[in-house]
Short mmCIF file of C-alpha atoms in Angstrom, two decimals:
data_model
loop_
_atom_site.label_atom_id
_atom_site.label_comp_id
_atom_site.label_asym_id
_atom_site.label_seq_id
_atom_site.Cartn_x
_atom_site.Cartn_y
_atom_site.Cartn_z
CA UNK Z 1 51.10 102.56 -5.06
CA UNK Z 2 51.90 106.33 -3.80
CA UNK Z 3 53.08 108.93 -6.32
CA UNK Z 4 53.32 111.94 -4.77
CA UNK Z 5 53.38 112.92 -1.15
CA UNK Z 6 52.33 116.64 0.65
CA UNK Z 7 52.42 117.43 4.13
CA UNK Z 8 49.26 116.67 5.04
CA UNK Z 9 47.92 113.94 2.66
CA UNK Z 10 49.51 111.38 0.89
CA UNK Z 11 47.62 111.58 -2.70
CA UNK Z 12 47.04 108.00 -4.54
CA UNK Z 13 47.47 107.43 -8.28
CA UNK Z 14 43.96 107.56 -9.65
CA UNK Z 15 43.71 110.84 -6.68
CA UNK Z 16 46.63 112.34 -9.06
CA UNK Z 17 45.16 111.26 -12.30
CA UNK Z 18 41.97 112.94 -10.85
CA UNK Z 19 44.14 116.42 -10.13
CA UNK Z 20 45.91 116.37 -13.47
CA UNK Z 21 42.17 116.57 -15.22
CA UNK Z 22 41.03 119.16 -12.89
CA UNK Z 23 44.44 121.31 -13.65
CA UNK Z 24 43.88 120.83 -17.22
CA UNK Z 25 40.41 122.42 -17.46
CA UNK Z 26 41.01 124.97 -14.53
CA UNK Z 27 44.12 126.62 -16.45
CA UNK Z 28 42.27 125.37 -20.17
CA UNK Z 29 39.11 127.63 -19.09
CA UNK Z 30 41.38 130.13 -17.46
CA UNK Z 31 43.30 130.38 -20.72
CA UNK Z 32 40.52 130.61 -23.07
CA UNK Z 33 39.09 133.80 -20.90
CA UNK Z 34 42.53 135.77 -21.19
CA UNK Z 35 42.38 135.17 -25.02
CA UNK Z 36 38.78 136.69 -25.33
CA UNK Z 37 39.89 139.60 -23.57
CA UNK Z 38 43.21 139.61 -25.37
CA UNK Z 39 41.52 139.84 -28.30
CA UNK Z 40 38.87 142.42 -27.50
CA UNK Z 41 41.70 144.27 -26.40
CA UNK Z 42 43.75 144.48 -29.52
CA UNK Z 43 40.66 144.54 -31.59
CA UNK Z 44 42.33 141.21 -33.44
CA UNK Z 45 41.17 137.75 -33.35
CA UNK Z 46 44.21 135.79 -30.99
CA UNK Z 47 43.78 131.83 -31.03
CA UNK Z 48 45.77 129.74 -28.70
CA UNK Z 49 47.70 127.57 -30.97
CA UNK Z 50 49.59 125.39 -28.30
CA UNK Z 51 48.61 124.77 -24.55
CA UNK Z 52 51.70 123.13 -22.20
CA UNK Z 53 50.43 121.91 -18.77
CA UNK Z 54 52.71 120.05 -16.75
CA UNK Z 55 54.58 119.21 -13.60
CA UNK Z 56 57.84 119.89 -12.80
CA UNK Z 57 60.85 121.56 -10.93
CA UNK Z 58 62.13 125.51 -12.12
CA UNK Z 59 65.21 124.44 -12.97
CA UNK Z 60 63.96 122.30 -15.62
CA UNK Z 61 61.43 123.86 -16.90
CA UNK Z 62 64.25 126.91 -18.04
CA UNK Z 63 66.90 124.49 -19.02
CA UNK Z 64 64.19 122.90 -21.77
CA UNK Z 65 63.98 126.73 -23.28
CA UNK Z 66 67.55 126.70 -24.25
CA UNK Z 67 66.55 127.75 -27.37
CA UNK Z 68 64.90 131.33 -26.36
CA UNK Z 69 66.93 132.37 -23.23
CA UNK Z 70 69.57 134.22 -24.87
CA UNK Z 71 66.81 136.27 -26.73
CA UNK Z 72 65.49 139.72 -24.88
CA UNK Z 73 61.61 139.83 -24.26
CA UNK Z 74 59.36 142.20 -22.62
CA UNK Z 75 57.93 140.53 -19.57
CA UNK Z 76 55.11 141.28 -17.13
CA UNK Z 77 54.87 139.69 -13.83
CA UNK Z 78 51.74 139.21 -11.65
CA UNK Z 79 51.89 137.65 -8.58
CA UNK Z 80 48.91 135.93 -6.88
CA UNK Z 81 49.98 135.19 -2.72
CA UNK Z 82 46.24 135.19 -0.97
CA UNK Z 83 45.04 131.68 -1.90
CA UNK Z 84 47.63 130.07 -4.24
CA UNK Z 85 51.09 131.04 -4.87
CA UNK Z 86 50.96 131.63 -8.45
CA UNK Z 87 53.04 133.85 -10.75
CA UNK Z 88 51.63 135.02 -14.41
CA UNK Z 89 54.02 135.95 -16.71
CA UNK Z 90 52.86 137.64 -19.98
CA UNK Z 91 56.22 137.51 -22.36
CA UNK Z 92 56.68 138.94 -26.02
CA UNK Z 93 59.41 139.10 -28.15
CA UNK Z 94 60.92 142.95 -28.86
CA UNK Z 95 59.35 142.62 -32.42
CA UNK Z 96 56.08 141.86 -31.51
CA UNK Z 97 56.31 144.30 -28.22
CA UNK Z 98 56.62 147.13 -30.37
CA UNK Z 99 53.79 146.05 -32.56
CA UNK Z 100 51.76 145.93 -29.82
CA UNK Z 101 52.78 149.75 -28.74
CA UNK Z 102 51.30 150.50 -31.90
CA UNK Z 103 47.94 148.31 -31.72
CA UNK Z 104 47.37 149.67 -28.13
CA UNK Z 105 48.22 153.61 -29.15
CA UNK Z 106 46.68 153.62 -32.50
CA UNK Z 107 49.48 154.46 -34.13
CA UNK Z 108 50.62 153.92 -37.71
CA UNK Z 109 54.11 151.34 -37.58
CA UNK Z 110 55.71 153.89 -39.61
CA UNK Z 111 55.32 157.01 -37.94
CA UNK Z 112 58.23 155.65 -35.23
CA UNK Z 113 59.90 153.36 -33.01
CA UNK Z 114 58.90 153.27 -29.67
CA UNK Z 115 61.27 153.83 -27.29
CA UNK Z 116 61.74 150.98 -24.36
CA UNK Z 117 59.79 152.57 -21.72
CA UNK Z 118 57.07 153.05 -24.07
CA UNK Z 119 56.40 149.17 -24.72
CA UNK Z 120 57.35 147.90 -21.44
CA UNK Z 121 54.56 150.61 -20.49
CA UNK Z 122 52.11 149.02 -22.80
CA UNK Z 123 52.53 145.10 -22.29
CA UNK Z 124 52.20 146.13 -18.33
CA UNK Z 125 49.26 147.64 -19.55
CA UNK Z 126 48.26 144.33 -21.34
CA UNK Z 127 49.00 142.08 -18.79
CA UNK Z 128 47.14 143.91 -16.17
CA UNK Z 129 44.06 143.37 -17.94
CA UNK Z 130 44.53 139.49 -19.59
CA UNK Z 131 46.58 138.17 -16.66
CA UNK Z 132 43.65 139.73 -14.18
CA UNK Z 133 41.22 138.31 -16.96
CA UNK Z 134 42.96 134.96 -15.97
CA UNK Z 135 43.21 135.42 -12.36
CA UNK Z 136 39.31 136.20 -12.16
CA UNK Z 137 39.09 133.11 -14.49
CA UNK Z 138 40.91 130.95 -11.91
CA UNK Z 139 39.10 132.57 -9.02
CA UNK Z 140 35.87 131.95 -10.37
CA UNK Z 141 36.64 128.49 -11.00
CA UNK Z 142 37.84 127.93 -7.99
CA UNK Z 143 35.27 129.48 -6.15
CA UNK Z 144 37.23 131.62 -3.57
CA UNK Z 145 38.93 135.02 -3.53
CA UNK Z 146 41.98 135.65 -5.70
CA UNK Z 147 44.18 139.14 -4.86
CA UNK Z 148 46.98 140.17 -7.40
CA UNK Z 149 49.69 142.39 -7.60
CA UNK Z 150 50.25 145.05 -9.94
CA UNK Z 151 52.29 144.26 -12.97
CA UNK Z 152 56.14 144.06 -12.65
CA UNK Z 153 57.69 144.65 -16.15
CA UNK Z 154 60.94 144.59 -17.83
CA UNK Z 155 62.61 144.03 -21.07
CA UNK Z 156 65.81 141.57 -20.48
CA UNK Z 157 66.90 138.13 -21.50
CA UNK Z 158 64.25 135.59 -21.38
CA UNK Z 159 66.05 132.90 -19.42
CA UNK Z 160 67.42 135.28 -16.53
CA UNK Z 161 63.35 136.83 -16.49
CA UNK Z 162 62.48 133.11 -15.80
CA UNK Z 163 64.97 132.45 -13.73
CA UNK Z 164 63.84 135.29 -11.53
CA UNK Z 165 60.03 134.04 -11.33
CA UNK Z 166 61.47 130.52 -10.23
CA UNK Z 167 63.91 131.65 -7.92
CA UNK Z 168 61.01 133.86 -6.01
CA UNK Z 169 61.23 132.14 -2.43
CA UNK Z 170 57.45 130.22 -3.03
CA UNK Z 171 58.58 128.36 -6.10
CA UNK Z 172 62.51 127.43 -5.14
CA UNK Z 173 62.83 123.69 -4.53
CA UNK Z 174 59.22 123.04 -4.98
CA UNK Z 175 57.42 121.17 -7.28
CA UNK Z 176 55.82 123.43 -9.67
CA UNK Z 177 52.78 123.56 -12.24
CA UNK Z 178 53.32 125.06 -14.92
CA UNK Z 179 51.25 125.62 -17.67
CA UNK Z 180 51.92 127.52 -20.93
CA UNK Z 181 49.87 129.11 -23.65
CA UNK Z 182 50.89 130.46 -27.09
CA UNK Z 183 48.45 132.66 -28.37
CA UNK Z 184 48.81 134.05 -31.89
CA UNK Z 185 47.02 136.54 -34.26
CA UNK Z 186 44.76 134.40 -37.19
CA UNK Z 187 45.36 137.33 -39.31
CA UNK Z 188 48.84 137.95 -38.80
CA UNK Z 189 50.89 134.45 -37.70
CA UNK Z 190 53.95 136.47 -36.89
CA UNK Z 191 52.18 137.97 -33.71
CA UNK Z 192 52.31 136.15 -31.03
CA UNK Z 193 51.95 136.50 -26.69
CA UNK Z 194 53.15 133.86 -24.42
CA UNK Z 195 51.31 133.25 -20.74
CA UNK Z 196 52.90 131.29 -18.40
CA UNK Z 197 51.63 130.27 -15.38
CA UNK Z 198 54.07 128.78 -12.83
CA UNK Z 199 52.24 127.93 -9.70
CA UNK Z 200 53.57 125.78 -6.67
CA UNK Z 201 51.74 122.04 -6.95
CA UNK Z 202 51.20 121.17 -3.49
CA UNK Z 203 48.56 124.13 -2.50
CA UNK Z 204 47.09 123.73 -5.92
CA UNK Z 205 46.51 120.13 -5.30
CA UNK Z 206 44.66 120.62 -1.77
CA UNK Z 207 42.32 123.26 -3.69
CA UNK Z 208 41.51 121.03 -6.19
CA UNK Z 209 40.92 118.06 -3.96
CA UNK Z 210 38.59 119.76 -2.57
CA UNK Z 211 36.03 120.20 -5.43
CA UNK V 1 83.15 125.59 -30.14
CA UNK V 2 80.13 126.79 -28.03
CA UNK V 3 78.65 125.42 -25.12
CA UNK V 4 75.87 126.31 -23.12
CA UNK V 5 75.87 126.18 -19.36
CA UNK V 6 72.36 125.16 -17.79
CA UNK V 7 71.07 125.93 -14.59
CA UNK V 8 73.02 123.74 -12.32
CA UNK V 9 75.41 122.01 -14.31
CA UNK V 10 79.16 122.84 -14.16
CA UNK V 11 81.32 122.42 -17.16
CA UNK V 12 85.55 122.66 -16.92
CA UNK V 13 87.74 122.41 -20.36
CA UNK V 14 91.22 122.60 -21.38
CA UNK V 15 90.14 123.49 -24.89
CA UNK V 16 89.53 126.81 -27.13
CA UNK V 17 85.79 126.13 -26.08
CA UNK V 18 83.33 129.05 -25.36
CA UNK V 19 81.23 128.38 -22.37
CA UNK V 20 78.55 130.59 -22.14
CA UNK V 21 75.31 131.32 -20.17
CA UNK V 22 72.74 133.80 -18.91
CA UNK V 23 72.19 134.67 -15.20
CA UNK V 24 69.23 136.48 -13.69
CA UNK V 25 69.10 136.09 -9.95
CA UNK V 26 71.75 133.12 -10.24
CA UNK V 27 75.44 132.73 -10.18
CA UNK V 28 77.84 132.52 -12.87
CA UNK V 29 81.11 131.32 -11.41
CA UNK V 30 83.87 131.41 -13.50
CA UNK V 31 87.41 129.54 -12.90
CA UNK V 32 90.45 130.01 -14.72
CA UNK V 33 94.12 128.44 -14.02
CA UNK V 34 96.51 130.78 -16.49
CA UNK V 35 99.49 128.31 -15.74
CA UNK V 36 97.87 125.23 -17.11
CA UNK V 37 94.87 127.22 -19.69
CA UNK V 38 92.15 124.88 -17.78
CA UNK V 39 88.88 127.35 -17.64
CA UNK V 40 85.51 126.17 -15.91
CA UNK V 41 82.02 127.63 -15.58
CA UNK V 42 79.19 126.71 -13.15
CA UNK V 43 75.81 127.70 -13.08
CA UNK V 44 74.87 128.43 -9.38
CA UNK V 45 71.23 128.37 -8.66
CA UNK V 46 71.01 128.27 -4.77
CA UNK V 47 73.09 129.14 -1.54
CA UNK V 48 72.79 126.42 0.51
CA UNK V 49 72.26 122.32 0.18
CA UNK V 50 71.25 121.87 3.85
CA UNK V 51 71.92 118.07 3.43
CA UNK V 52 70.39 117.79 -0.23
CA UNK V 53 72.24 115.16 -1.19
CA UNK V 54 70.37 114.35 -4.14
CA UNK V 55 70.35 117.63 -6.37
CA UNK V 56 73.52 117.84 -8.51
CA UNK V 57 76.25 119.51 -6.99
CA UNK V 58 76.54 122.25 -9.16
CA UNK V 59 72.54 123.50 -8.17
CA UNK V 60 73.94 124.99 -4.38
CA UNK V 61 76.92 127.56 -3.98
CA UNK V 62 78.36 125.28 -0.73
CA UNK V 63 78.48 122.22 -2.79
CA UNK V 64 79.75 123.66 -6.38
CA UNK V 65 82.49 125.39 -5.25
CA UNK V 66 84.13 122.73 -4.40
CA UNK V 67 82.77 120.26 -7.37
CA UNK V 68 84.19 122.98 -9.81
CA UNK V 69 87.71 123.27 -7.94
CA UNK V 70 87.71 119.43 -7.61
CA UNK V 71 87.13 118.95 -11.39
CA UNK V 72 89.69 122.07 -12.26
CA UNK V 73 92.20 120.17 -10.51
CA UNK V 74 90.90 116.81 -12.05
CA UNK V 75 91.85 117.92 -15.56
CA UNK V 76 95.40 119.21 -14.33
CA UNK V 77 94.73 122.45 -12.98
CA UNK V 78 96.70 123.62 -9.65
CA UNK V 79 94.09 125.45 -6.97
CA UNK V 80 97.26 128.07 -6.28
CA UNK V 81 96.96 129.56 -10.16
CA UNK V 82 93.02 129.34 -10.13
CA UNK V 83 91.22 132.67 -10.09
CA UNK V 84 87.55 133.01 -9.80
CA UNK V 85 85.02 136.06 -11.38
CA UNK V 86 81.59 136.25 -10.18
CA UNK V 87 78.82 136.85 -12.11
CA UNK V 88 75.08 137.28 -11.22
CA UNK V 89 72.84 137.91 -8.32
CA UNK V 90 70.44 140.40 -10.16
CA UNK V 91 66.92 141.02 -7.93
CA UNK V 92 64.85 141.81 -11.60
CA UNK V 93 61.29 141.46 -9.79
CA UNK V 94 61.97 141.57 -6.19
CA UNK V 95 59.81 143.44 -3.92
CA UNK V 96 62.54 143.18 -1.27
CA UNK V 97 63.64 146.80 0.36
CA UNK V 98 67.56 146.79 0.17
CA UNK V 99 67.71 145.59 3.84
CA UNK V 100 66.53 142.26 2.97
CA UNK V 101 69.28 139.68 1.31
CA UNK V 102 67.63 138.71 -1.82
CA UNK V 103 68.43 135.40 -3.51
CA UNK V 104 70.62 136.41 -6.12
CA UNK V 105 73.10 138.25 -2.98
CA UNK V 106 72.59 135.58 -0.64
CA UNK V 107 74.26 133.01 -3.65
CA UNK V 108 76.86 135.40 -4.01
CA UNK V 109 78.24 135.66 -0.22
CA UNK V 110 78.18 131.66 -0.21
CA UNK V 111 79.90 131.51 -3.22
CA UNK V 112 82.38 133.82 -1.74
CA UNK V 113 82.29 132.44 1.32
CA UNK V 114 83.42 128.98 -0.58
CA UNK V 115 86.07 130.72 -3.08
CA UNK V 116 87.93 132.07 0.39
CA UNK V 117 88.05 128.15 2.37
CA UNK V 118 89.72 126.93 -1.23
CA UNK V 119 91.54 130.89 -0.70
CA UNK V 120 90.50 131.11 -4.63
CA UNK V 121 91.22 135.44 -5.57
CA UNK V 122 88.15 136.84 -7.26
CA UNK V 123 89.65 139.09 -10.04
CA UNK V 124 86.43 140.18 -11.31
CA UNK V 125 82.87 140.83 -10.58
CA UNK V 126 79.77 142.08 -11.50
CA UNK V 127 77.08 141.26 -8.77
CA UNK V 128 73.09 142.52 -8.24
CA UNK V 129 71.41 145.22 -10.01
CA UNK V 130 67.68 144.40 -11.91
CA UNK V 131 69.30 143.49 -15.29
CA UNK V 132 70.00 139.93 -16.60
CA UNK V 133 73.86 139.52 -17.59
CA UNK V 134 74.78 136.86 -20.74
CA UNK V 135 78.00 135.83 -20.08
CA UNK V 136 80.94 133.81 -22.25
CA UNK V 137 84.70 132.47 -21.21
CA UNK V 138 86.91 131.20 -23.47
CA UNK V 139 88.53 128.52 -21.62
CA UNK V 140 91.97 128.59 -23.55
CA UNK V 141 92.58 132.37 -23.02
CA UNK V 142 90.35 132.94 -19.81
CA UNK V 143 88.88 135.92 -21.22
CA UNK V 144 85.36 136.15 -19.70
CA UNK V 145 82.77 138.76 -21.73
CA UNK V 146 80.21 140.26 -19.84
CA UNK V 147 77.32 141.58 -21.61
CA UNK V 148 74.02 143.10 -19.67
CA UNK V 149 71.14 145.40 -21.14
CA UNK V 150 71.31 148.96 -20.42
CA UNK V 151 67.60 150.14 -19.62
CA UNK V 152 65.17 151.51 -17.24
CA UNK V 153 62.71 149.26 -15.67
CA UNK V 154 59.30 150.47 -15.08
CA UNK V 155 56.81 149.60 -12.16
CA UNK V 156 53.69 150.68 -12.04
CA UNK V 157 52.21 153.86 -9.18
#
């Protein structure tokens, strides 16, 4: 019995069963290596509370947020072309963006409000060191070399961010992986940082195939 | 009554019902017949089906123009009062230099492209840019509110 069928090589069940385990630690370890420098980074102790790893199309994976995508977030977008077409999203609500302006600058919460720049500023900031904490993770793992862009960042509605990552011409119409990690502050539930990882399935499955 | 338009799903009503949705790089296509108060909103995702038969109709602007007009006129509207605004196409994290068509424009010209075979007038539009748009239509009036962030986006060097 086939389940799922690339180019190449057609992949049998126990083949996938094999790929889904190897996803789940790759992006579990990959995860665990952002926190750790998340929470160096904000001098807090950050625990991911819920990990999401899945397969499945764009389309669906934004129509299951209903919930959020009316809601504006500061985003950061990292894009990873050499080896796997991957995209690594850092996303925070506008409370807890301006929070973190004020963990990152040292500043008391009631001396100001940052202006927009100012955060969007700071969570590129963030995300170029835990998404690039995540990217090393994954390139490590993987054993081969992983380039990434800078951070692309922007405060706007979550579901037309999303929409944007999934509509980038390597994801559209493809399967996708995507896994998902909510990270929160032990000390302070309130806080919490979203990473998503949307990656296109069929190059990820050759690499992992392979060791 | 509120209802929320996913990605690729088309939804047409005769009622006082608010459709509403929120468009990055998509295409929110809004119908509206004044003579018979019949409003409709799709949900564009893509330009072109190229003989994908099996996505829903509403997911490509070649196929849901004419799913939307063909449901418009299903609940009693008549395609010489329907009017059309368009909605969408923002490039939010495109690396693209303007010469390239980005998604979000490329939708857009189908979708016109479509509205002008069914000859379908486009009253109002508000197309591209880097912001995300929310958008609402109350489909007993026609009155479509469009509501996108004013700010400055930042990219690093």
């Amino acid at each position: 019995m086939l389940e799922l069928e690339t180019t190449h090589h057609v992949y049998s069940v126990s083949e996938c069963a094999e790929f889904e385990n190897k996803m789940n630690r790759l992006f579990t370890n990959s995860f665990q290596r952002a926190v750790e420098s998340l929470s160096q980074l904000l001098t807090r102790e950050m625990l991911i509370t819920k990990i999401r790893i899945g397969r499945t199309q764009g389309d669906l994976y934004i129509n299951q947020l209903e919930g959020l995508i009316e809601e504006n977030h500061f985003s950061s977008l990292i894009k990873v072309h050499s080896y796997l077409d991957t995209f690594i999203l850092l996303i925070l609500p506008k409370e807890e963006g301006e929070q973190l302006y004020h963990i990152l600058n040292g500043r008391n919460q009631a001396d100001r409000f940052p202006d927009q720049d100012e955060v969007i500023d700071s969570i590129g900031e963030l995300n170029n060191i835990v998404g690039l904490t995540f990217v090393n993770a994954l390139a490590n793992t993987l054993g081969k070399a992983i380039n990434a862009s800078v951070p692309e960042n922007t405060f706007d509605l979550l579901g037309a961010v999303l929409e944007s990552v999934v509509l980038q011409k390597e994801l559209i119409n493809r399967d996708i992986v995507r896994a998902e990690a909510e990270i929160t502050d032990v000390q302070d539930p309130d806080f919490n940082v979203r990473l998503v990882i949307l990656s296109e399935q069929t190059r990820l499955m050759e690499v992992l195939s392979h060791r | 009554m509120e209802r929320f338009v996913k990605m690729n799903e088309i939804f047409i009503s005769k009622s006082s019902e608010v459709l509403k949705t929120v468009v990055g790089s998509c295409i929110a296509l809004c119908l509206w017949d004044n003579n018979n108060r019949i409003g409709g909103m799709g949900h564009i995702m893509l330009p072109e089906s190229n003989g994908d038969r099996t996505a829903p109709p509403g997911k490509y602007a070649d196929t849901a123009v004419a799913e939307m007009v063909s449901k418009m006129v299903f609940h009693g509207g008549c395609l010489d009062n329907v009017v059309a605004m368009c909605v969408g196409g923002a490039s939010m994290f495109s690396n693209h230099s303007s010469r390239i068509e980005t998604v979000g424009i490329k939708n857009y010209r189908i979708v016109k492209r479509e509205l002008e075979h069914f000859k379908i007038p486009v009253i109002t539009e508000s197309i591209g840019g880097t912001t995300g748009r929310k958008i609402s239509m109350n489909c007993r009036e026609g009155i479509v509110t469009i509501s996108m962030l004013l700010k400055s986006v930042k990219k690093p060097g």
